[in-house]
Short mmCIF file of C-alpha atoms in Angstrom, two decimals:
data_model
loop_
_atom_site.label_atom_id
_atom_site.label_comp_id
_atom_site.label_asym_id
_atom_site.label_seq_id
_atom_site.Cartn_x
_atom_site.Cartn_y
_atom_site.Cartn_z
CA LEU A 1 160.82 98.49 120.25
CA LEU A 2 158.33 96.31 120.98
CA ARG A 3 158.68 96.86 124.96
CA CYS A 4 159.16 100.37 124.62
CA GLY A 5 156.28 100.79 122.47
CA GLU A 6 153.94 99.09 125.24
CA LEU A 7 155.36 101.11 128.09
CA GLN A 8 154.60 104.15 126.05
CA THR A 9 150.83 102.95 126.27
CA MET A 10 150.68 101.93 129.44
CA ALA A 11 152.08 105.00 130.14
CA LEU A 12 149.28 107.04 128.83
CA CYS A 13 146.28 104.91 129.79
CA SER A 14 147.13 105.70 133.79
CA HIS A 15 147.54 109.78 132.74
CA CYS A 16 144.46 109.46 130.98
CA CYS A 17 142.60 107.36 134.05
CA SER A 18 144.38 109.48 136.99
CA ALA A 19 142.91 112.86 134.67
CA VAL A 20 139.56 111.64 134.67
CA VAL A 21 139.05 110.03 138.61
CA PRO A 22 141.82 111.80 140.16
CA ASP A 23 140.43 110.47 142.89
CA PRO A 24 138.16 106.97 142.14
CA SER A 25 135.37 107.50 145.80
CA LEU A 26 131.31 106.92 145.78
CA THR A 27 131.13 110.95 146.61
CA ARG A 28 133.01 112.21 143.30
CA PHE A 29 131.10 109.56 141.63
CA ILE A 30 127.67 111.13 142.42
CA CYS A 31 128.92 114.25 141.85
CA ALA A 32 129.46 113.84 138.39
CA GLU A 33 126.70 111.96 137.29
CA LEU A 34 124.48 115.18 139.11
CA THR A 35 126.45 117.45 137.13
CA ARG A 36 126.94 115.86 134.09
CA GLY A 37 125.46 117.79 131.49
CA TYR A 38 124.77 117.06 127.43
CA PHE A 39 124.13 119.85 124.66
CA LEU A 40 120.58 119.03 122.30
CA GLU A 41 121.90 120.81 119.28
CA HIS A 42 123.86 118.27 118.85
CA ASN A 43 121.66 116.36 117.19
CA GLU A 44 118.95 119.17 115.65
CA ALA A 45 118.19 117.44 113.06
CA LYS A 46 116.37 114.67 114.78
CA TYR A 47 115.09 116.37 117.55
CA THR A 48 112.82 119.00 115.47
CA GLU A 49 111.88 115.68 113.31
CA ARG A 50 110.60 114.22 116.48
CA ARG A 51 108.82 117.62 117.79
CA GLU A 52 107.06 117.59 114.18
CA ARG A 53 106.10 114.17 114.54
CA VAL A 54 104.84 115.40 117.18
CA TYR A 55 103.05 117.86 115.80
CA THR A 56 101.84 116.37 112.90
CA CYS A 57 99.40 114.14 115.88
CA MET A 58 98.17 117.15 117.34
CA ARG A 59 96.52 118.57 113.82
CA ILE A 60 95.39 114.43 112.92
CA PRO A 61 92.48 115.06 114.54
CA LYS A 62 91.31 118.60 113.36
CA GLU A 63 92.52 116.97 109.11
CA LEU A 64 90.81 114.32 110.17
CA GLU A 65 87.12 115.18 110.64
CA LYS A 66 87.07 118.18 108.25
CA LEU A 67 87.63 115.36 105.74
CA MET A 68 85.03 113.23 107.47
CA LEU A 69 82.67 116.06 107.74
CA PHE A 70 82.34 116.88 104.29
CA GLY A 71 82.36 112.75 103.02
CA PHE A 72 79.36 112.72 105.82
CA PHE A 73 77.49 115.34 103.94
CA LEU A 74 78.24 113.67 100.63
CA CYS A 75 76.83 110.37 101.65
CA VAL A 76 73.81 111.97 103.28
CA ASP A 77 73.54 114.15 99.73
CA ALA A 78 73.84 110.66 97.57
CA PHE A 79 71.36 108.83 100.39
CA LEU A 80 68.45 111.87 100.04
CA TYR A 81 68.64 111.96 96.26
CA VAL A 82 66.95 108.23 96.82
CA PHE A 83 64.66 109.87 98.71
CA THR A 84 63.57 113.22 96.89
CA LEU A 85 65.19 113.77 93.74
CA LEU A 86 65.19 109.97 92.28
CA PRO A 87 61.36 109.72 92.26
CA LEU A 88 60.66 112.69 91.12
CA ARG A 89 62.98 111.95 87.84
CA VAL A 90 60.93 108.77 87.42
CA LEU A 91 58.24 110.17 86.81
CA LEU A 92 59.32 112.76 84.63
CA ALA A 93 60.55 109.91 82.26
CA LEU A 94 57.42 108.21 82.79
CA LEU A 95 55.67 111.23 81.75
CA ARG A 96 57.52 111.10 79.02
CA VAL A 97 56.94 107.60 77.98
CA LEU A 98 53.17 108.37 78.68
CA THR A 99 53.81 111.38 76.32
CA LEU A 100 55.52 110.53 73.46
CA PRO A 101 52.65 109.59 71.12
CA CYS A 102 51.20 112.65 71.64
CA CYS A 103 54.16 114.65 70.84
CA GLY A 104 55.69 112.42 68.49
CA PHE A 105 58.89 110.11 68.59
CA SER A 106 61.81 112.52 66.82
CA GLY A 107 65.62 111.20 67.93
CA SER A 108 67.35 107.82 68.08
CA ARG A 109 66.23 107.08 71.74
CA LEU A 110 63.22 106.77 73.26
CA LEU A 111 65.04 107.64 77.06
CA GLN A 112 67.61 109.45 77.43
CA PRO A 113 70.34 107.01 79.22
CA ALA A 114 69.86 109.19 82.58
CA GLN A 115 66.52 108.07 82.54
CA VAL A 116 66.67 104.61 81.68
CA CYS A 117 69.15 104.35 84.79
CA ASP A 118 66.38 106.45 87.06
CA MET A 119 63.75 103.92 85.62
CA LEU A 120 65.81 101.20 86.59
CA LYS A 121 66.84 102.33 90.29
CA GLY A 122 63.03 103.01 91.29
CA LEU A 123 61.55 99.19 89.82
CA ILE A 124 64.89 97.87 92.02
CA LEU A 125 63.30 99.78 94.78
CA LEU A 126 59.89 99.27 94.41
CA LEU A 127 60.29 95.24 93.97
CA CYS A 128 62.53 94.99 96.70
CA PHE A 129 60.21 96.90 99.13
CA SER A 130 57.23 94.36 97.88
CA MET A 131 59.67 91.17 98.78
CA MET A 132 61.10 93.10 102.03
CA HIS A 133 57.05 92.88 103.66
CA TYR A 134 57.61 88.78 103.62
CA VAL A 135 60.92 89.37 106.25
CA ASP A 136 59.37 89.51 109.77
CA TYR A 137 61.79 92.31 111.40
CA SER A 138 60.19 90.83 114.97
CA MET A 139 60.78 87.12 114.58
CA MET A 140 64.70 87.94 113.76
CA TYR A 141 64.98 90.48 116.42
CA HIS A 142 63.73 87.22 118.82
CA LEU A 143 65.81 84.77 117.31
CA ILE A 144 69.09 86.80 117.65
CA ARG A 145 68.09 87.13 120.98
CA GLY A 146 68.40 84.11 121.83
CA GLN A 147 71.78 83.42 120.93
CA SER A 148 74.91 83.62 123.33
CA VAL A 149 77.16 86.33 123.79
CA ILE A 150 79.70 85.01 121.80
CA LYS A 151 77.81 83.34 119.32
CA LEU A 152 76.29 87.31 118.74
CA TYR A 153 79.81 87.95 118.90
CA ILE A 154 81.30 85.86 116.26
CA ILE A 155 77.86 86.78 113.70
CA TYR A 156 78.48 90.71 114.36
CA ASN A 157 81.95 90.45 113.12
CA MET A 158 81.13 88.03 109.97
CA LEU A 159 77.97 90.53 108.87
CA GLU A 160 81.00 93.43 108.61
CA VAL A 161 82.91 90.73 107.22
CA ALA A 162 79.86 90.13 104.44
CA ASP A 163 79.02 94.44 103.83
CA ARG A 164 82.44 94.49 102.49
CA LEU A 165 82.39 91.60 99.86
CA PHE A 166 78.16 93.21 99.07
CA SER A 167 79.38 96.61 98.43
CA SER A 168 82.40 95.46 96.84
CA PHE A 169 81.20 93.63 94.34
CA GLY A 170 77.31 95.39 93.98
CA GLN A 171 77.92 98.33 92.04
CA ASP A 172 79.86 96.23 89.56
CA ILE A 173 76.25 94.25 89.43
CA LEU A 174 74.14 98.18 89.45
CA ASP A 175 76.65 99.41 87.00
CA ALA A 176 77.09 96.38 85.05
CA LEU A 177 72.94 96.71 84.52
CA TYR A 178 73.04 100.64 83.37
CA TRP A 179 75.57 99.92 81.13
CA THR A 180 73.81 97.30 79.09
CA ALA A 181 70.53 98.76 79.08
CA THR A 182 72.00 101.52 77.25
CA GLU A 183 74.56 100.61 75.05
CA PRO A 184 74.35 102.12 71.84
CA LYS A 185 72.55 99.54 69.31
CA GLU A 186 75.17 99.78 66.60
CA ARG A 187 77.60 98.77 68.83
CA LYS A 188 77.73 94.56 68.89
CA ARG A 189 76.52 93.69 72.34
CA ASP A 190 78.55 90.64 74.00
CA SER A 191 76.34 91.01 77.39
CA ILE A 192 73.62 88.29 78.67
CA GLY A 193 70.80 90.67 78.14
CA VAL A 194 69.15 93.63 80.44
CA ILE A 195 67.00 91.09 81.86
CA PRO A 196 69.54 88.72 83.52
CA HIS A 197 71.07 91.62 84.82
CA PHE A 198 68.61 93.63 86.22
CA LEU A 199 67.46 90.17 87.92
CA MET A 200 70.40 90.15 89.17
CA ALA A 201 70.22 93.21 90.61
CA VAL A 202 66.84 93.17 92.30
CA LEU A 203 68.51 89.78 94.36
CA TYR A 204 71.85 91.68 94.94
CA VAL A 205 69.87 94.49 96.76
CA PHE A 206 67.22 92.26 98.29
CA LEU A 207 70.13 90.18 100.14
CA HIS A 208 72.24 93.08 100.97
CA SER A 209 68.95 95.06 102.63
CA ILE A 210 68.37 91.15 104.43
CA LEU A 211 72.08 91.82 105.81
CA ILE A 212 72.07 95.40 106.80
CA MET A 213 68.72 94.04 108.72
CA VAL A 214 70.54 91.46 110.45
CA GLN A 215 73.06 94.32 111.18
CA ALA A 216 70.63 96.26 112.79
CA SER A 217 68.44 93.47 114.58
CA THR A 218 72.03 92.83 116.71
CA LEU A 219 73.16 96.00 117.27
CA ASN A 220 69.25 96.01 119.37
CA VAL A 221 69.29 93.48 120.98
CA ALA A 222 73.18 94.73 122.11
CA PHE A 223 70.94 97.76 123.30
CA ASN A 224 68.16 96.19 125.40
CA SER A 225 70.27 93.81 126.58
CA HIS A 226 70.66 94.18 130.73
CA ASN A 227 74.28 94.00 131.57
CA LYS A 228 75.37 95.78 128.10
CA SER A 229 78.03 93.15 127.98
CA LEU A 230 77.47 92.80 124.21
CA LEU A 231 77.63 97.00 123.48
CA THR A 232 81.00 96.65 125.09
CA ILE A 233 82.60 94.05 123.43
CA MET A 234 81.21 95.56 119.63
CA MET A 235 82.65 98.32 121.10
CA SER A 236 86.14 96.78 121.97
CA ASN A 237 86.11 95.00 118.27
CA ASN A 238 87.02 99.06 117.06
CA PHE A 239 89.53 98.80 119.30
CA VAL A 240 90.60 95.47 117.86
CA GLU A 241 90.87 96.96 114.28
CA ILE A 242 93.78 99.63 115.03
CA LYS A 243 96.10 96.36 115.84
CA GLY A 244 94.99 95.60 112.72
CA SER A 245 95.95 98.79 110.79
CA VAL A 246 98.23 100.73 112.41
CA PHE A 247 101.82 98.32 112.66
CA LYS A 248 101.43 98.03 108.96
CA LYS A 249 103.12 100.22 106.18
CA PHE A 250 100.11 102.53 104.36
CA GLU A 251 101.26 104.56 101.62
CA LYS A 252 98.91 108.04 100.35
CA ASN A 253 96.50 105.75 98.20
CA ASN A 254 95.99 103.24 100.49
CA LEU A 255 95.54 105.66 103.24
CA PHE A 256 93.05 107.66 101.20
CA GLN A 257 90.61 103.81 100.80
CA MET A 258 91.16 103.67 104.05
CA SER A 259 89.65 107.55 104.75
CA ASN A 260 86.92 106.65 102.40
CA SER A 261 86.17 103.27 104.40
CA ASP A 262 85.94 105.18 107.58
CA ILE A 263 83.29 107.71 106.75
CA LYS A 264 81.03 105.38 104.42
CA GLU A 265 81.43 102.64 108.12
CA ARG A 266 80.27 105.97 109.95
CA PHE A 267 77.71 107.25 108.17
CA THR A 268 76.29 103.53 108.00
CA SER A 269 76.21 103.39 111.57
CA TYR A 270 74.37 106.41 112.65
CA VAL A 271 71.58 105.05 110.00
CA LEU A 272 71.49 101.73 111.96
CA LEU A 273 71.14 103.69 115.02
CA LEU A 274 68.82 105.87 113.51
CA ILE A 275 66.69 102.26 112.63
CA VAL A 276 67.40 100.98 116.61
CA CYS A 277 65.97 104.25 118.33
CA LEU A 278 63.19 104.02 116.00
CA ARG A 279 62.26 100.55 116.50
CA ASN A 280 62.43 101.06 120.22
CA MET A 281 60.58 103.79 120.49
CA GLU A 282 57.70 101.94 118.52
CA GLN A 283 58.00 99.43 121.30
CA PHE A 284 57.09 101.44 123.64
CA SER A 285 55.07 103.34 122.43
CA TRP A 286 57.23 106.48 121.64
CA ASN A 287 57.91 107.36 124.76
CA THR A 288 60.20 110.24 125.10
CA ASP A 289 61.88 109.06 128.57
CA HIS A 290 62.87 105.75 126.80
CA LEU A 291 64.50 107.89 124.00
CA LEU A 292 66.40 109.51 127.45
CA VAL A 293 67.98 105.86 127.78
CA LEU A 294 69.15 105.48 124.97
CA LEU A 295 70.78 108.45 124.15
CA PRO A 296 73.67 107.86 126.46
CA ASP A 297 74.03 104.74 124.53
CA VAL A 298 74.39 106.39 121.66
CA PHE A 299 76.13 108.89 122.31
CA ILE A 300 79.15 106.13 124.44
CA VAL A 301 78.96 104.49 120.49
CA ILE A 302 79.34 107.49 118.24
CA VAL A 303 82.01 108.76 120.71
CA SER A 304 83.70 106.01 120.79
CA GLU A 305 83.86 105.21 117.05
CA ILE A 306 85.12 109.05 116.97
CA ALA A 307 88.10 108.12 119.30
CA VAL A 308 88.95 105.00 117.48
CA ASP A 309 89.20 106.87 113.67
CA THR A 310 91.46 109.47 115.31
CA ILE A 311 93.26 106.69 116.86
CA LYS A 312 94.57 104.49 114.03
CA HIS A 313 94.92 108.08 112.08
CA ALA A 314 97.17 109.66 113.95
CA PHE A 315 99.47 106.92 114.71
CA ILE A 316 99.02 105.30 111.38
CA THR A 317 100.45 108.96 109.55
CA LYS A 318 103.18 108.97 112.32
CA PHE A 319 104.52 105.54 112.05
CA ASN A 320 104.70 105.84 107.99
CA ASP A 321 105.93 110.09 108.59
CA ILE A 322 102.79 111.10 105.94
CA PRO A 323 101.87 115.01 107.26
CA ALA A 324 98.99 116.21 108.30
CA ASP A 325 97.78 117.98 104.51
CA VAL A 326 97.14 115.01 103.28
CA TYR A 327 93.47 115.07 103.82
CA SER A 328 92.98 118.58 102.80
CA GLU A 329 94.13 116.01 99.25
CA TYR A 330 91.73 113.49 100.15
CA ARG A 331 88.78 116.57 100.51
CA ALA A 332 89.88 117.50 97.53
CA SER A 333 90.11 115.28 95.28
CA LEU A 334 86.50 114.03 96.51
CA ALA A 335 85.76 117.67 96.07
CA PHE A 336 86.87 116.95 92.30
CA ASP A 337 84.42 114.30 91.50
CA LEU A 338 80.96 116.29 92.85
CA VAL A 339 82.49 119.16 89.94
CA SER A 340 83.17 116.53 87.53
CA SER A 341 80.37 114.47 87.73
CA ARG A 342 77.90 118.03 87.78
CA GLN A 343 79.19 118.98 84.49
CA LYS A 344 77.19 118.31 81.30
CA ASN A 345 79.59 116.35 79.49
CA ALA A 346 79.62 114.15 82.98
CA TYR A 347 79.98 109.79 82.24
CA THR A 348 78.13 108.71 85.61
CA ASP A 349 76.04 109.85 87.98
CA TYR A 350 76.64 111.78 91.03
CA SER A 351 75.83 109.46 93.50
CA ASP A 352 76.93 106.34 91.61
CA SER A 353 80.77 107.97 91.72
CA VAL A 354 80.11 108.16 95.30
CA ALA A 355 79.79 104.98 95.45
CA ARG A 356 82.47 104.11 93.39
CA ARG A 357 84.77 106.19 95.64
CA MET A 358 83.82 104.95 99.18
CA GLY A 359 81.99 101.92 98.80
CA PHE A 360 78.73 103.45 99.89
CA ILE A 361 75.74 101.99 97.86
CA PRO A 362 72.20 103.48 98.64
CA LEU A 363 69.97 101.62 97.49
CA PRO A 364 69.87 98.65 100.41
CA LEU A 365 69.82 101.14 103.32
CA ALA A 366 67.30 102.88 101.85
CA VAL A 367 65.15 100.10 100.89
CA LEU A 368 65.82 98.56 104.31
CA LEU A 369 65.14 101.95 105.71
CA ILE A 370 61.33 102.67 104.43
CA ARG A 371 60.61 99.55 105.01
CA VAL A 372 61.28 100.58 109.16
CA LEU A 373 59.90 103.44 108.47
CA LEU A 374 56.50 101.78 106.83
CA SER A 375 56.13 99.43 110.07
CA SER A 376 56.71 101.57 112.87
CA VAL A 377 54.52 105.15 111.85
CA LYS A 378 51.23 104.33 110.84
CA VAL A 379 49.84 107.63 108.73
CA GLN A 380 45.81 107.54 108.85
CA GLY A 381 43.75 110.07 107.83
CA ALA A 382 43.83 113.58 106.03
CA LEU A 383 46.80 114.73 108.43
CA SER A 384 48.97 112.50 108.78
CA TYR A 385 49.29 112.12 104.93
CA THR A 386 49.24 115.90 105.55
CA CYS A 387 52.25 116.03 107.41
CA VAL A 388 54.17 113.17 105.46
CA PHE A 389 53.89 115.61 102.56
CA LEU A 390 55.26 118.14 104.57
CA PHE A 391 58.00 115.70 105.88
CA TYR A 392 58.73 115.28 102.01
CA LEU A 393 58.81 118.87 101.23
CA GLY A 394 61.54 119.33 104.20
CA LEU A 395 63.52 117.01 102.83
CA VAL A 396 63.51 118.39 99.10
CA THR A 397 65.06 121.30 100.79
CA LEU A 398 67.36 119.23 102.76
CA LYS A 399 68.68 117.69 99.52
CA VAL A 400 68.87 121.50 97.12
CA LEU A 401 70.56 123.27 100.57
CA ASN A 402 73.32 120.76 100.99
CA SER A 403 73.48 120.10 97.15
CA ILE A 404 73.93 123.86 96.81
CA VAL A 405 76.73 124.24 99.78
CA LEU A 406 78.69 121.36 98.63
CA LEU A 407 78.70 122.03 95.35
CA GLY A 408 80.13 125.52 96.39
CA LYS A 409 82.53 124.43 99.12
CA SER A 410 83.61 121.71 96.31
CA CYS A 411 84.99 124.63 94.11
CA VAL A 412 86.62 126.28 96.52
CA TYR A 413 88.96 122.84 97.48
CA VAL A 414 89.32 122.32 93.80
CA LYS A 415 90.36 126.15 93.21
CA ARG A 416 92.73 125.68 96.12
CA ALA A 417 94.39 122.30 94.88
CA ASN A 418 94.82 123.75 91.07
CA MET A 419 92.82 120.73 90.37
CA GLU A 420 90.51 122.68 87.46
CA ASP A 421 92.60 122.14 84.62
CA LYS A 422 92.05 118.07 85.37
CA LEU A 423 87.91 118.66 84.74
CA PRO A 424 87.06 116.88 81.55
CA PRO A 425 87.08 119.14 78.67
CA PRO A 426 83.57 119.63 77.08
CA PRO A 427 83.28 116.84 74.03
CA PRO A 428 83.82 117.00 71.03
CA PRO A 429 81.17 116.94 68.04
CA SER A 430 81.70 112.85 67.74
CA SER A 431 81.23 111.72 71.75
CA VAL A 432 78.36 114.32 71.66
CA THR A 433 76.58 112.73 68.54
CA THR A 434 76.79 108.86 70.51
CA GLN A 435 76.03 109.45 73.60
CA PRO A 436 72.82 111.37 74.73
CA ALA A 437 71.87 112.51 70.68
CA PRO A 438 68.41 114.12 71.72
CA ARG A 439 70.53 116.52 73.93
CA THR A 440 72.43 117.88 70.59
CA HIS A 441 69.20 119.95 69.34
CA PRO A 442 67.61 121.66 72.05
CA PHE A 443 70.40 123.77 72.78
CA PRO A 444 72.94 126.34 70.85
CA LEU A 445 75.78 125.40 72.42
CA PRO A 446 76.51 122.30 70.41
CA PRO A 447 77.07 124.48 66.83
CA THR A 448 79.47 126.71 68.70
CA GLN A 449 81.50 124.61 69.79
CA PRO A 450 82.71 122.60 66.38
CA CYS A 451 83.40 125.61 64.94
CA ALA A 452 86.05 126.12 67.50
CA ALA A 453 86.86 123.04 67.08
CA GLU A 454 87.57 123.08 63.49
CA GLU A 455 89.66 126.43 63.62
CA ALA A 456 91.85 125.24 66.64
CA PRO A 457 93.67 122.18 64.86
CA PRO A 458 95.00 123.63 61.65
CA PRO A 459 97.13 126.12 62.66
CA ALA A 460 99.00 123.64 66.08
CA ALA A 461 98.18 120.55 64.64
CA PRO A 462 100.26 119.63 61.73
CA ALA A 463 102.42 122.17 62.86
CA GLN A 464 104.32 120.04 65.70
CA PRO A 465 105.02 116.56 62.68
CA ALA A 466 106.49 118.75 60.81
CA ALA A 467 108.87 120.23 62.82
CA ASP A 468 109.71 116.59 64.01
CA PRO A 469 111.83 114.76 60.67
CA PRO A 470 114.72 117.28 60.48
CA ALA A 471 116.18 117.33 63.80
CA PRO A 472 115.11 114.20 65.36
CA SER A 473 118.20 114.66 68.59
CA ARG A 474 117.25 117.74 69.95
CA GLU A 475 113.27 117.64 69.25
CA GLU A 476 113.13 114.35 71.62
CA GLU A 477 114.91 116.43 73.98
CA GLU A 478 112.77 119.24 73.65
CA GLU A 479 109.76 117.24 73.71
CA GLN A 480 110.92 115.26 76.77
CA ALA A 481 111.39 118.44 78.47
CA ALA A 482 107.93 119.64 77.62
CA GLU A 483 106.15 116.17 77.84
CA ASP A 484 107.83 116.70 81.63
CA PRO A 485 105.59 119.20 83.24
CA ASP A 486 102.65 118.06 82.29
CA THR A 487 103.73 114.35 83.53
CA LYS A 488 104.68 116.10 86.76
CA HIS A 489 101.53 117.79 87.36
CA ARG A 490 99.43 114.10 86.14
CA THR A 491 101.34 112.04 89.30
CA PRO A 492 98.51 113.90 92.19
CA LYS A 493 95.72 112.45 88.78
CA LYS A 494 97.89 108.78 89.32
CA ASP A 495 97.66 109.16 92.93
CA LEU A 496 93.99 109.99 94.11
CA LEU A 497 92.24 111.39 90.96
CA GLU A 498 92.67 107.42 89.28
CA ILE A 499 91.66 105.38 91.84
CA ASP A 500 88.73 104.32 90.45
CA ARG A 501 87.98 100.87 92.93
CA PHE A 502 86.33 100.28 95.72
CA THR A 503 87.68 101.41 99.19
CA ILE A 504 86.25 98.56 100.87
CA CYS A 505 88.65 96.71 98.84
CA GLY A 506 91.53 99.03 99.53
CA ASN A 507 92.32 98.38 102.24
CA ARG A 508 94.72 95.32 102.02
CA ILE A 509 98.44 96.52 101.41
CA ASP A 510 99.95 95.65 98.17
#
């Protein structure tokens, strides 16, 4: 029987071979290879997925630049706030302190918490600016220029790391100062005092300003080098960033943090380029011919920055199967921060919310820019002061227009993302009395809110706990079913809106 089975299998194999290759020759093999066919529809799902990936990579530059543009103008608004509205708010706070003996004191606070924070910011800016006068920019430039190219490349990388570390810890120092200065007196204080926190904040802003000055000096040396080798190495450093981030696993939260970090880095690089142009124009007596020499290098740096961000985000979304629509969600979350910070019951200033979300702290950069402007532009005579005043009015106008446009766009983005119900509700009467006490008297809104708050609880609040004990099993299931849509609705909030740490530190992969 075994022998018969072996004979049958040998016959079948010989029959199949004769059927496939009736005449084994080279011409028939070549003809078979030339006329061989296959059907792609047999694996339709895989090819459709590959096509969608290609379409996603093609959409990434457009969606990314929309997010970058919106975030860039958010940084512009927070940066212009330091130059335009912050001095006016400090003057209003000073007028309140000076006119207080004449008008009389009513209320539990001398100044409101926002006014105290504005006064602290103004004092920090004034002290740091006066300290920066003792730092010689020209000596620092020539000291850096005397180093070799490799040393400057290492120094520039170390400065980038130090900038991220300073940004991650700097806002914590400023927030600690603001809370220590405005903490209610009724509570038990566990702080070291306002003066030590203030000195820490001044030291931080001063050191961070010096660090950014060294960055600007290194970039200025790269622009003024003869063979542009340092500038080429610094631009290639951006492409090294692709290698360090593309081949890692990213989730939506990590990509959101990295996107915010890229927005901050792009805005900071633009300000550094502005400082480099100002210093070079001063050295060449504001000759426009030298500006035309600088513009090609500035353009190359900007284009390389945009290209690196586009390639990096395109491949990260490709390797991690993240759709391109996620950038509209990121933009909506940034718009949500802006809208929530503009409300009456906001718990933080808008510039501070941008600093927390993006790691962008405008105070050190503003100190350095003021220092460079005053050293580069000489103001003498009445006509010069008139031009400075007109320039200030132009900045105020630009700030107001930018804020109006951003607020309108943010409301549109929040409505599209259905985030209106996530905005914080109006505060109850107890919280209004504890936070800014003087605001409860001049406005007529608080007396109407307690009425609505007193009318709402009686019918709804006692009815639910009374119905729970009789049938615990069914009602627990109903409560879980009722809570499920809320939890599903809050999932994007946990993903994006509740991230209150710095994007600078969020590049790590958990």
